[in-house]
Coordinates of C-alpha atoms in Angstrom, one line a residue:
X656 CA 23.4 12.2 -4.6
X657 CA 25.0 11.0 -7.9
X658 CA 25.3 13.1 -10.8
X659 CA 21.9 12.5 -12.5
X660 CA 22.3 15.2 -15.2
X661 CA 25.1 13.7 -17.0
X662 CA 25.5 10.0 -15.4
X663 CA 24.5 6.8 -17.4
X664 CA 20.9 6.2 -17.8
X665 CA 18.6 2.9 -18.5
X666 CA 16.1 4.2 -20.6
X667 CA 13.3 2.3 -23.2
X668 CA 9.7 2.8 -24.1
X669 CA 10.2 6.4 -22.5
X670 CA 11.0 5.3 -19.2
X671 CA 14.3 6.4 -17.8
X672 CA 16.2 5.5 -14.5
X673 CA 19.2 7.3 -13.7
X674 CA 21.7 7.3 -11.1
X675 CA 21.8 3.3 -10.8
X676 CA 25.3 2.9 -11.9
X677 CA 27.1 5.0 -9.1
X678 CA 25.1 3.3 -6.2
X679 CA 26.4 -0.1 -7.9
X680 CA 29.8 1.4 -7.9
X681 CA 29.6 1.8 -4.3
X682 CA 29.3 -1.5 -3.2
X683 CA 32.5 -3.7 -2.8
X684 CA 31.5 -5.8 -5.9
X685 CA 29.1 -4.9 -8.8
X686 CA 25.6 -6.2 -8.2
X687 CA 24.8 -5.8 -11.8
X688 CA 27.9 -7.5 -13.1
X689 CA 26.9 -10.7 -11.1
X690 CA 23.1 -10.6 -11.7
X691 CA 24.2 -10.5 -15.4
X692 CA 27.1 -13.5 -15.1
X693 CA 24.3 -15.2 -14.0
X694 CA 21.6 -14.5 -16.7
X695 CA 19.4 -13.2 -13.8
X696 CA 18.0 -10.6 -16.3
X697 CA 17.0 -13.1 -19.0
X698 CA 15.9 -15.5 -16.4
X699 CA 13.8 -13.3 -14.7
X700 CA 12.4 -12.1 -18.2
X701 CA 11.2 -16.0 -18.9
X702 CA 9.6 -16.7 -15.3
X703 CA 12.2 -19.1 -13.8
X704 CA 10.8 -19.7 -10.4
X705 CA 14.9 -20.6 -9.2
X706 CA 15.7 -17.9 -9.2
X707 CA 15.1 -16.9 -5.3
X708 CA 16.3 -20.1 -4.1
X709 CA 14.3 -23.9 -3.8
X710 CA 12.4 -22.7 -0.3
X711 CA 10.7 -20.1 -2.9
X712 CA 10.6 -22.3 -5.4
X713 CA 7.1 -23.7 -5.6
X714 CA 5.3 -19.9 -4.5
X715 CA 7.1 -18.2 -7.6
X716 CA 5.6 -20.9 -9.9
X717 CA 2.0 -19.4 -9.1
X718 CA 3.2 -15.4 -8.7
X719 CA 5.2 -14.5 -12.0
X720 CA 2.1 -13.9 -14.0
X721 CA 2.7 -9.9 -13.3
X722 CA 5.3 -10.1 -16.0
X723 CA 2.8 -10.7 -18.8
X724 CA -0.4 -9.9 -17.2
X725 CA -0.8 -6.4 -19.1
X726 CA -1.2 -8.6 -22.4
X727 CA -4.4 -10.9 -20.9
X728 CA -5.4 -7.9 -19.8
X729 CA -6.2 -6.4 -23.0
X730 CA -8.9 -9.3 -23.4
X731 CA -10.8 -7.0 -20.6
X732 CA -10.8 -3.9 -22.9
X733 CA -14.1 -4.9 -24.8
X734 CA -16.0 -5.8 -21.8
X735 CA -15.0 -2.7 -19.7
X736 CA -16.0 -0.3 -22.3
X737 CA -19.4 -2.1 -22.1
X738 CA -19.9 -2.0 -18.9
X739 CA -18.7 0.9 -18.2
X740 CA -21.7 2.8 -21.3
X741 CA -24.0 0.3 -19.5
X742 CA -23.4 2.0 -16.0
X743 CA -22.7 5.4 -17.1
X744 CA -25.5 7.1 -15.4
X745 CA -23.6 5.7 -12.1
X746 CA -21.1 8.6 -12.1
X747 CA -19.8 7.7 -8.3
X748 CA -17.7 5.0 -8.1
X749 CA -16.5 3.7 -4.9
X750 CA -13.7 0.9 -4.7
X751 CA -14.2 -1.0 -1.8
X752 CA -10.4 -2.8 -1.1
X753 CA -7.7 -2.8 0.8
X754 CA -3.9 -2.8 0.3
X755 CA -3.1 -4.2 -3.3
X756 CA -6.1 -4.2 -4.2
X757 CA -7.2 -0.6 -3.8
X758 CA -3.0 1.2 -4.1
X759 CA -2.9 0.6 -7.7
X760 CA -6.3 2.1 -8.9
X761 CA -6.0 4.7 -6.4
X762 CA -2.6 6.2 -8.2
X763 CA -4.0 5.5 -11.5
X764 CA -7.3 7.5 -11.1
X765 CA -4.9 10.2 -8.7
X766 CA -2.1 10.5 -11.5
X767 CA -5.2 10.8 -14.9
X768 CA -7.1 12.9 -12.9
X769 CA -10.2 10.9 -12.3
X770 CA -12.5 11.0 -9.3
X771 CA -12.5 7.5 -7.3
X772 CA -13.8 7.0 -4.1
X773 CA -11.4 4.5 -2.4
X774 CA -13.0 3.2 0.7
X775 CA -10.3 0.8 2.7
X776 CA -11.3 2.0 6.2
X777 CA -13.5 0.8 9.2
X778 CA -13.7 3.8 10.8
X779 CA -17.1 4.5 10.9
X780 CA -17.5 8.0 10.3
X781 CA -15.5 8.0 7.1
X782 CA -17.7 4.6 6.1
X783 CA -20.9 6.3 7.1
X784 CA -20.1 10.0 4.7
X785 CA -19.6 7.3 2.1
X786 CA -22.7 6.0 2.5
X787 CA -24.4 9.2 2.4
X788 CA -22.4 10.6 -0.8
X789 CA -24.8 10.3 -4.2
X790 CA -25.7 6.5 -3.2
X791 CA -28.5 6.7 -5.9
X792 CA -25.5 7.6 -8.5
X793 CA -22.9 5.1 -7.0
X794 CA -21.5 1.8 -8.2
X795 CA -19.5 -0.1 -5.9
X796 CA -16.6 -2.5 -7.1
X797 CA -15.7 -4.8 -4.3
X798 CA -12.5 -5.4 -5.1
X799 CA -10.7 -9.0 -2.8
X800 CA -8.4 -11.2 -3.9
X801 CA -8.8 -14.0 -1.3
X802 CA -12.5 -13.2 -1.1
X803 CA -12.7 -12.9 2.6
X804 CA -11.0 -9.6 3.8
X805 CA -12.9 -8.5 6.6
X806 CA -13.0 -4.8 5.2
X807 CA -14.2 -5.2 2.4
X808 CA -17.0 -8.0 3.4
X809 CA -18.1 -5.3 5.7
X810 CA -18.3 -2.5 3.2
X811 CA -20.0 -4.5 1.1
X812 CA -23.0 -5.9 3.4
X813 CA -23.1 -1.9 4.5
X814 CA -23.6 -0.8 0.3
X815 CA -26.0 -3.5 -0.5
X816 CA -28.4 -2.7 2.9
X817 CA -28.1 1.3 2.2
X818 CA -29.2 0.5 -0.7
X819 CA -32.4 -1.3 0.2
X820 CA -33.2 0.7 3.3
X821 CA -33.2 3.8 0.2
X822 CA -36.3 1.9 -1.8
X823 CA -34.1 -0.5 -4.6
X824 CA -35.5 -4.2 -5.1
X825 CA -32.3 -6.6 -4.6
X826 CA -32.2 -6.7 -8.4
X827 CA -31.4 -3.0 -8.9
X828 CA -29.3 -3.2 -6.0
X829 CA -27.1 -5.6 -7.7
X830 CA -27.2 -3.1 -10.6
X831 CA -24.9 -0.7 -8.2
X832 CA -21.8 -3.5 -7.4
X833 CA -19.0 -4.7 -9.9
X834 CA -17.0 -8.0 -8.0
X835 CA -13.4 -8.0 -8.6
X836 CA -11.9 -11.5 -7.5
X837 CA -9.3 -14.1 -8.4
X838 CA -11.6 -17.6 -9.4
X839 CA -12.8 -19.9 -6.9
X840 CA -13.0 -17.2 -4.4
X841 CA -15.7 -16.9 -1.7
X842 CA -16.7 -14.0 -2.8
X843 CA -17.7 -15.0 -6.4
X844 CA -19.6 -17.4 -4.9
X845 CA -21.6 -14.6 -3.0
X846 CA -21.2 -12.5 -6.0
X847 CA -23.7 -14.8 -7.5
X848 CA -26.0 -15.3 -5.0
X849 CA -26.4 -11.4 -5.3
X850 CA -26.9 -11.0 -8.9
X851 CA -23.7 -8.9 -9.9
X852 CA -21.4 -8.5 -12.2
X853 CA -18.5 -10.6 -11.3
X854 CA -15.3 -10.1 -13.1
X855 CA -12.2 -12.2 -12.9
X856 CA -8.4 -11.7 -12.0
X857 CA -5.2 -13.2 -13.0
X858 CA -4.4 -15.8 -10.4
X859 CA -0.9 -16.2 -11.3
X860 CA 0.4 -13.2 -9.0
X861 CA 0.3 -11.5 -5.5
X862 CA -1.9 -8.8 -5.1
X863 CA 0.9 -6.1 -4.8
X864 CA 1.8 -6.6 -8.6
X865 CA -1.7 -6.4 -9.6
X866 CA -2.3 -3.1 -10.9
X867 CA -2.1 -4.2 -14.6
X868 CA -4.9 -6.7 -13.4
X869 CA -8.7 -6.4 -13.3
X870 CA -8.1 -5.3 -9.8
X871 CA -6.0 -2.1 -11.4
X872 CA -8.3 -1.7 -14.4
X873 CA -11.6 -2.4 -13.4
X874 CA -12.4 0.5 -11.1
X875 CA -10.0 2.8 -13.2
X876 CA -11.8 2.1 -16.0
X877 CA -15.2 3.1 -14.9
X878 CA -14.3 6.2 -13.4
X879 CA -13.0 7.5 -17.0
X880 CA -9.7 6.3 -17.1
X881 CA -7.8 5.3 -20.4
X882 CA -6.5 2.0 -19.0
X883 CA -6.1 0.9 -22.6
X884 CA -2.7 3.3 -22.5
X885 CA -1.8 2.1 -19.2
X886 CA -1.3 -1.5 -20.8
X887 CA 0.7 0.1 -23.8
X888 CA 2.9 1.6 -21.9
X889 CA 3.6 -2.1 -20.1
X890 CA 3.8 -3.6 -24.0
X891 CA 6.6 -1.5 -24.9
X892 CA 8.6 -2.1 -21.9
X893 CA 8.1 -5.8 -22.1
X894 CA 10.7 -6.3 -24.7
X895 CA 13.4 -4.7 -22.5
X896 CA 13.1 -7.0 -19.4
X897 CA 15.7 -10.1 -20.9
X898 CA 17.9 -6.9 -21.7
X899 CA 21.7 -6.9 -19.9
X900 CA 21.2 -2.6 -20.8
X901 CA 18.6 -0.4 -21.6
X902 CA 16.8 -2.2 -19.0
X903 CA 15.6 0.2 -16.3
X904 CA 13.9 -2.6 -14.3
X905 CA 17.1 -3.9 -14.0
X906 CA 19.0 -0.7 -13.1
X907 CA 16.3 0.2 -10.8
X908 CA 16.7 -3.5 -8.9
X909 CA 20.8 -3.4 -9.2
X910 CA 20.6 0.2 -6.8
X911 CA 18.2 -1.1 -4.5
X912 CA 20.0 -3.8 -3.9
X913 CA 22.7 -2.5 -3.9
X914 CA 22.4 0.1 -1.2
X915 CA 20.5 -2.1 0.5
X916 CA 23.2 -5.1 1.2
X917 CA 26.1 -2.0 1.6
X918 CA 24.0 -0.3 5.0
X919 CA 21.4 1.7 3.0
X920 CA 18.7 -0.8 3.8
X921 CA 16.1 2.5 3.8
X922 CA 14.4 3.3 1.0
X923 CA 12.9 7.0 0.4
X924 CA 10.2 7.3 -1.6
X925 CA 10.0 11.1 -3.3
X926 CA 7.7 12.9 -6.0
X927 CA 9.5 15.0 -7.9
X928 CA 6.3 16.9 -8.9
X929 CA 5.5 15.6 -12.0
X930 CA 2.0 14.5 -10.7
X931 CA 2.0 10.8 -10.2
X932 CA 0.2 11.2 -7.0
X933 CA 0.3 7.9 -4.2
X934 CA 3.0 5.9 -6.6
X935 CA 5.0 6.3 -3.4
X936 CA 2.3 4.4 -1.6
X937 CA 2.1 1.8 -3.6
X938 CA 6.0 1.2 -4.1
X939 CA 5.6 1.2 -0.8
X940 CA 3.5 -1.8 -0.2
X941 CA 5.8 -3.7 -3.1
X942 CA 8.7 -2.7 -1.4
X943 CA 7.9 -3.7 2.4
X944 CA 5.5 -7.0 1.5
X945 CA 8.2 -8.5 -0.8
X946 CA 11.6 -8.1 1.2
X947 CA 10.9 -7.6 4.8
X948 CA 10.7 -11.4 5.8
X949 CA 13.4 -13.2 7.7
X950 CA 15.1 -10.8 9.2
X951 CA 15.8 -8.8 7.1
X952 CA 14.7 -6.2 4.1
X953 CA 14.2 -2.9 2.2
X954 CA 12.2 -0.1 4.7
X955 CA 10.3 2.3 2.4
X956 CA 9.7 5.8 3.6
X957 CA 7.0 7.9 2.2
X958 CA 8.3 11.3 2.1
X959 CA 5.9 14.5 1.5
X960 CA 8.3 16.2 -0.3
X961 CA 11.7 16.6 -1.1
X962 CA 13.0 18.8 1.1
X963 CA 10.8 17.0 3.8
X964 CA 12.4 15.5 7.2
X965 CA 14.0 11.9 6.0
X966 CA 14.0 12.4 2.3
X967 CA 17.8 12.4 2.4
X968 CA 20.0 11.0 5.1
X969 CA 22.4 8.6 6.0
X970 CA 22.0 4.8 5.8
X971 CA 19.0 6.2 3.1
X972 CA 18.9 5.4 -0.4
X973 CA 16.7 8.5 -2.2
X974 CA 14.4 7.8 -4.9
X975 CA 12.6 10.0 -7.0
X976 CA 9.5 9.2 -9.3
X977 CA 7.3 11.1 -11.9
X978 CA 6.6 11.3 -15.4
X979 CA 8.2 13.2 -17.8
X980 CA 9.9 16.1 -16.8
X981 CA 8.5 19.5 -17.0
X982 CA 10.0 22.6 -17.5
X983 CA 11.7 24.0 -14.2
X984 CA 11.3 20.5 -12.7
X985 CA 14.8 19.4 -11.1
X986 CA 16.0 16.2 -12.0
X987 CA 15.6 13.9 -8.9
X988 CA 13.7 16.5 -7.6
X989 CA 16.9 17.9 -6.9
X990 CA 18.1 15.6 -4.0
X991 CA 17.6 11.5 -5.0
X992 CA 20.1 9.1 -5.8
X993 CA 17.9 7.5 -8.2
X994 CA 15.3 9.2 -10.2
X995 CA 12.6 7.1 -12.7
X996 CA 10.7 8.8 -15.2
X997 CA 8.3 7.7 -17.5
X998 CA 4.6 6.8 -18.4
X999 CA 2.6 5.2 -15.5
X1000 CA 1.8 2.0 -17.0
X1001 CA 6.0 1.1 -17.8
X1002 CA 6.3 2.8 -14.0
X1003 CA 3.9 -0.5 -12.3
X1004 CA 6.1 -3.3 -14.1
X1005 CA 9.7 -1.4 -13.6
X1006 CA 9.1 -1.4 -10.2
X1007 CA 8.0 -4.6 -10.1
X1008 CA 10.8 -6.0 -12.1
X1009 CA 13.1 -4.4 -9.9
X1010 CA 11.5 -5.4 -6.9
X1011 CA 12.0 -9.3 -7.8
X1012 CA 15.8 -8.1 -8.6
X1013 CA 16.4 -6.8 -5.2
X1014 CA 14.7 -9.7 -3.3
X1015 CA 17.1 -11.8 -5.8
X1016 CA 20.3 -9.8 -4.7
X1017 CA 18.9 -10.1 -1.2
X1018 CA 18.1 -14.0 -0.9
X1019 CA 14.4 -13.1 0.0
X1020 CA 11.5 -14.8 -1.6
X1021 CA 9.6 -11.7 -3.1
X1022 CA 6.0 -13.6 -3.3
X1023 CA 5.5 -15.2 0.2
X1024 CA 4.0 -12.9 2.9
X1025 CA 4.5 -15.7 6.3
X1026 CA 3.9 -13.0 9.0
X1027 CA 1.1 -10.8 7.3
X1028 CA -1.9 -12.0 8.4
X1029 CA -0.8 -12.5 12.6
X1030 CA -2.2 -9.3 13.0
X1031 CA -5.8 -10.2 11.2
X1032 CA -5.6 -13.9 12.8
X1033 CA -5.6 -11.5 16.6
X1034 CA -8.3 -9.2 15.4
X1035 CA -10.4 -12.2 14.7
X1036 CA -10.0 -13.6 18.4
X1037 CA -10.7 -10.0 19.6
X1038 CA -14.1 -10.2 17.9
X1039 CA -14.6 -13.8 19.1
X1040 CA -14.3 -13.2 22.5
X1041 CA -14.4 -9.4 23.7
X1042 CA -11.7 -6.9 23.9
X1043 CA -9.1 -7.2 27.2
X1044 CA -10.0 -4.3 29.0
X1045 CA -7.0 -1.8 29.1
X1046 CA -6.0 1.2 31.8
X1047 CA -4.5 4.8 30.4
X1048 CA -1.1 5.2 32.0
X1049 CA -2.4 9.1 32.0
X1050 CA -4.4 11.1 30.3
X1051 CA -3.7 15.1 29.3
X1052 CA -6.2 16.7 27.6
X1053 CA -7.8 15.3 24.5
X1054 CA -5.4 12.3 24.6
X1055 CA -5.2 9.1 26.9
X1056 CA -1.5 7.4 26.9
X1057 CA -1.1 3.8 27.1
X1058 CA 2.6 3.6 27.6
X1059 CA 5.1 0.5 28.5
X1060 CA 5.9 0.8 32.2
X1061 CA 8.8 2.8 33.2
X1062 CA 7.7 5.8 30.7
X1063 CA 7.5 9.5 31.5
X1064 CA 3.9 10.9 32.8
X1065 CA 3.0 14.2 30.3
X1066 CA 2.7 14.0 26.4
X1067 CA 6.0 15.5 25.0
X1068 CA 7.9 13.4 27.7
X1069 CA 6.3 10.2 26.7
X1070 CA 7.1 11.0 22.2
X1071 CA 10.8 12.1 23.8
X1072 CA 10.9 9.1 25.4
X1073 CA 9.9 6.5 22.2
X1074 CA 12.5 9.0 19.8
X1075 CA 15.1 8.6 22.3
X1076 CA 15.2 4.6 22.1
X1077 CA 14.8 3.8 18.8
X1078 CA 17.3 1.5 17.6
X1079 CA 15.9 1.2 14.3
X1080 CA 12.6 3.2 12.8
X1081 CA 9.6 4.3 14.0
X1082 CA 6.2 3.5 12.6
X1083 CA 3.2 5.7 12.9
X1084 CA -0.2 4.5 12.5
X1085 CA -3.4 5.6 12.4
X1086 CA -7.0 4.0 13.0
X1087 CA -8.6 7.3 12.3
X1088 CA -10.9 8.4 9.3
X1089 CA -8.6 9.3 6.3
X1090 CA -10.8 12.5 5.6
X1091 CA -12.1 14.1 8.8
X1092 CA -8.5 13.4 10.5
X1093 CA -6.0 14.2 7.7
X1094 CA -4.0 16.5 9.6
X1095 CA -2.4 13.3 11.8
X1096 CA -0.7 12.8 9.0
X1097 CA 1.6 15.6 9.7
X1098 CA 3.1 13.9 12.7
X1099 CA 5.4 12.1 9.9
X1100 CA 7.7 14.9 9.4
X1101 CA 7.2 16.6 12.9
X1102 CA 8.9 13.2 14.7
X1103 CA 11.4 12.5 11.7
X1104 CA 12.9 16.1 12.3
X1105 CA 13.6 15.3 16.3
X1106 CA 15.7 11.9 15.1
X1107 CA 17.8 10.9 12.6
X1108 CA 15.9 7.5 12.4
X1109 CA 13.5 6.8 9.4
X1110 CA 9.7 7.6 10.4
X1111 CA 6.7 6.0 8.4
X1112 CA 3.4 7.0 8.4
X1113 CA 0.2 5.0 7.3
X1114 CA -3.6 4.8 7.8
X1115 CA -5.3 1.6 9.7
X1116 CA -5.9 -0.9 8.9
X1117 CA -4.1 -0.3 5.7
X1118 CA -1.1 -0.2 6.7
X1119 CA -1.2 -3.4 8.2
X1120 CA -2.2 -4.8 5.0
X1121 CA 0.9 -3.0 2.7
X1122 CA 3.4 -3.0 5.4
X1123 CA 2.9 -5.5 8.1
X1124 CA 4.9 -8.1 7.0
X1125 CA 7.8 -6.0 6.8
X1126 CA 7.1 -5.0 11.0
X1127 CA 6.8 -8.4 11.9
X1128 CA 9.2 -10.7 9.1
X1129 CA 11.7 -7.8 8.6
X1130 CA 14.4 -6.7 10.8
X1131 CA 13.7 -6.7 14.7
X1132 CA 14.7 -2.8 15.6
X1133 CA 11.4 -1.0 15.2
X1134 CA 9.1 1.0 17.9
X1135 CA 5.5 1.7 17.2
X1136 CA 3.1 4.7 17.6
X1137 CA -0.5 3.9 17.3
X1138 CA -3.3 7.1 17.3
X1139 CA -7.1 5.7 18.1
X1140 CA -9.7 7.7 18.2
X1141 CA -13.4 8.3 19.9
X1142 CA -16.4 6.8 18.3
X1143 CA -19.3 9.2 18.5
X1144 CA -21.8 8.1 15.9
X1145 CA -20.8 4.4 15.0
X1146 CA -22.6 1.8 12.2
X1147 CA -23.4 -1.3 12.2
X1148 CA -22.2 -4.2 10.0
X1149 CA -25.2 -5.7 9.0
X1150 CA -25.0 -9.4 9.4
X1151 CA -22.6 -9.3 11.9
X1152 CA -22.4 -9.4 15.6
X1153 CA -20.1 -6.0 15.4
X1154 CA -20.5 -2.5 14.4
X1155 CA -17.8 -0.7 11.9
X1156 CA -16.4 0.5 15.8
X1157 CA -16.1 -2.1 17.3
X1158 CA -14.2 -3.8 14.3
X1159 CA -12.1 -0.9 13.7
X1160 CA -11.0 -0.8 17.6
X1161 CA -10.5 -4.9 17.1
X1162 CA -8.4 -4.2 14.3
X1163 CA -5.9 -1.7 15.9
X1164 CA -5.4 -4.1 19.5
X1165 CA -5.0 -7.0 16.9
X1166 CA -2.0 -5.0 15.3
X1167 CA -0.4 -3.9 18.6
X1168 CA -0.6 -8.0 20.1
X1169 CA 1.1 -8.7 17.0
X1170 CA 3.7 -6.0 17.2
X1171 CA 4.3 -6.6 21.2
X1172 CA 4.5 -10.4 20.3
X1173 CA 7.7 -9.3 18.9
X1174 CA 8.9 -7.7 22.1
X1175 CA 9.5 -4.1 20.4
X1176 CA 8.2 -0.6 22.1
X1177 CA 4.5 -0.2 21.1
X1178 CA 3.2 3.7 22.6
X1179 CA -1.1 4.3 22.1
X1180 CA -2.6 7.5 21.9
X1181 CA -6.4 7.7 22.4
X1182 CA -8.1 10.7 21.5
X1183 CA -10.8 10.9 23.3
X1184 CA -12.1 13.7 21.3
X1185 CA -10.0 13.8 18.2
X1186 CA -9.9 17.6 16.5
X1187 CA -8.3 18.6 19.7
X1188 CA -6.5 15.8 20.4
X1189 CA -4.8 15.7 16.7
X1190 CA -3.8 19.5 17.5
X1191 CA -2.5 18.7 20.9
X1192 CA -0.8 15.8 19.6
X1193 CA 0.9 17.7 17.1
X1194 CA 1.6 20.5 19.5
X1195 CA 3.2 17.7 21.5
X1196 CA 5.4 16.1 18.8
X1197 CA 7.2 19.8 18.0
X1198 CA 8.5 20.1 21.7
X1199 CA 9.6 16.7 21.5
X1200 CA 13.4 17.4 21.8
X1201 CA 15.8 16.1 19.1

């Protein structure tokens, strides 16, 4: 850890990055001295789409629009404080998205204290509670970018029959959804067949930088959110981007490439308590999408906490995030290399500034996702023709194993097993309900603390969507650990040949044929019924040996 106390900082608008010089220092030549001899700053600053070389040449002309987006976005303002008096007596609002669509309004309402419901989940008993949760008080923004994620066409067919089946004529139905979606979408086009509000997004970008979009502000805004601030806090950093100094999206960028070309390819992701709650999740998703391709790219860990298993480490570059600092707050949280500060708004385009910076330092093309959707294109097949049926290797207790041959036969053998041939990372995910089966989540730290390898943690299908095509583009040295669980008390999708179930379980065998495609380890875990096969499972992981 650099000395962030009394080290150089980057620092405009009230947004501050420290630490950024000393991780340049430590590579063999100074990432920011040659971004700079080459006017990458400036460049960057003025949308040159060369900047990532002639293969990316031709996606960057149609995905810079995040530098300037915050400014169209103002032309929203007077049109979401309308609709948001005309639907105040729709206090419940419920984002249906997934992945870039659903991160960034999820931190904004997290970090300004406003209750959103973010649904980006097909397991059924999380859908269903939805369902059930003030539906005569709920407006539902569908919130898709392409239009056609599976997800969120599902949540929506399930909002607009719950609301018939409870008494509404179509027309006061429509009165319950806001459509979020870039032009020419299929989804506008339903949008109007159903009579809603349809609102618009910027084209000109990828739907990781769109949180200073109508996908960002939209949902925000009618939960009671000043988004008005959130795009003045963008304004004032704008000016800085063209800077050589004083430019934190630059520092930011110079460090994570930095460490990333000199063996600290590993990213963790910290709160240092200052309440920006889920940033880490979205950086995340910015981080993974835009580098992990060809090989190669940054691996963002979401740590719980600083002094949390993987927060620190070697081959790790530490980040901490948060506003401004309170009183008794450490610095860094008291263990990053590199520690931003500053208002939420300037926080989405610094990252994003310094994202394209590090793709630039890393030869990657930062817009183009070529792997992400294998796993989706294998769900749909799955739903086409049937599921292949699959054998447990063993089952103990609560929890069915579905293990590569060759693999121990008891529950703490077969986790020992995965830890003890990682190569690379391990990635844990889970295609349970978010809510009900929270405490999964705690596998994270239990499994980084019995190796020194970075462990990730995320929710399906989610994850899929933020992180998937760093798993499948980015380097080839990860092994996989995927939790199902029961269905007792599914839901259909109405209009479709599938129930929420049966799409969720499609989902989770499309992500492990893409993973196994890639000939890396892949471990299942079934819980057959899943309280007690969460607490078995996490009884399991502890006696894992290290």
């Amino acid at each position: 850890m650099g000395d962030l106390q009394t080290g150089p900082a980057d620092a405009t608008a009230g947004l501050t990055v420290r630490g950024a010089d000393p991780v340049d220092r430590s590579a063999p030549a100074s990432v920011r001295e040659d971004l700079v001899a080459r006017d990458v700053p400036a460049r960057l600053a003025a949308k040159d789409p060369t900047l990532w070389g002639p293969g990316a040449e031709a996606e960057a002309k149609v995905r810079l629009g995040w530098l300037d987006t915050h400014r169209r976005s103002r032309e929203l303002l007077p049109q979401l404080a309308e609709l948001t008096e005309e639907l105040a007596d729709l206090d419940h609002v419920v984002l249906a998205g997934t992945g870039g669509t659903s991160l960034g309004p999820e931190v904004i309402a997290r970090t300004l204290g406003r209750p959103l419901t973010v649904l980006d989940t097909t397991d059924p008993g999380q859908v269903r509670a939805a369902l059930a949760d003030r539906l005569d008080r709920t407006v539902v923004v569908v919130s898709s970018k392409s239009g056609s994620t599976v997800e969120t066409d599902s949540h929506r067919r399930a909002y607009w029959h719950a609301f018939l089946d409870a008494g509404m004529t179509e027309a006061e139905a429509a009165r319950h959804f806001v459509v979020v979606t870039d032009p020419g979408s299929p989804l506008e086009a339903t949008a109007a067949e159903m009579g809603v509000v349809t609102i618009v997004a910027d084209p000109d970008l990828a739907g990781r930088y769109s949180a200073l979009t109508a996908f960002g502000l939209v949902p925000s805004a009618l939960a009671g959110a000043a988004v008005a601030d959130l795009l003045d806090d963008a304004d004032a950093l704008e000016a800085a981007l063209g800077r050589d100094r004083d430019n934190p999206g630059l520092a930011l960028g110079v460090a994570l490439g930095a460490a990333a070309t000199t063996g600290r390819d590993t990213v963790s992701l910290v709160s240092d308590g200052t309440g920006f709650d889920g940033l880490g999740d979205w950086a995340e998703q910015l981080l993974a999408e835009s580098t992990g391709k060809a090989g190669g790219g940054i691996l963002p860990v979401v740590v719980e906490s600083p002094d949390a298993p993987g927060a620190t480490g070697p081959g790790v570059l530490t980040v901490s995030y948060g506003g401004a600092l309170a009183p008794g707050v450490a610095l860094g949280a008291g263990v990053a290399d590199v520690a931003i500060n500053g208002p939420l708004g300037a926080q989405f385009l610094t990252w994003e500034y310094a994202t394209a910076i590090a793709a630039a330092v890393l030869g990657v093309d930062p817009f183009g996702q070529p792997n992400a959707a294998e796993s989706r294109e294998h769900t749909a097949r799955i739903l086409a023709t049937g599921p292949a049926p699959e054998t447990p290797s063993f089952t103990e207790g609560a929890v069915e194993v579905y293990a590569p041959a060759g693999a121990p036969g008891d529950l703490a053998g077969v986790l020992g097993w995965l830890l003890g041939g990682l190569d690379g990372y391990l990635a844990v995910t889970a295609y349970l309900n978010r809510l009900g089966d929270a405490a999964v989540a705690g596998l994270r730290p239990v499994l980084a603390r019995a190796t020194r390898r970075p462990v990730t943690f995320g929710w399906g299908p989610r994850h899929p969507h933020t992180t998937g095509q760093y798993h499948l583009g980015g380097p080839p040295v990860g092994s996989y650990l995927q939790v199902t669980g029961a269905v007792t008390d599914d839901l259909p999708v109405p209009g479709r040949p599938y129930t929420f179930g049966e799409l969720q379980a499609a989902q989770a065998a499309g992500d492990r044929q893409a993973l196994a495609g890639r000939g890396r380890p892949v471990l299942r875990l079934h819980l057959t019924e899943r309280a007690a096969g969460v607490a078995q499972l996490l009884d399991a992981a502890g006696r894992t040996p290290g």
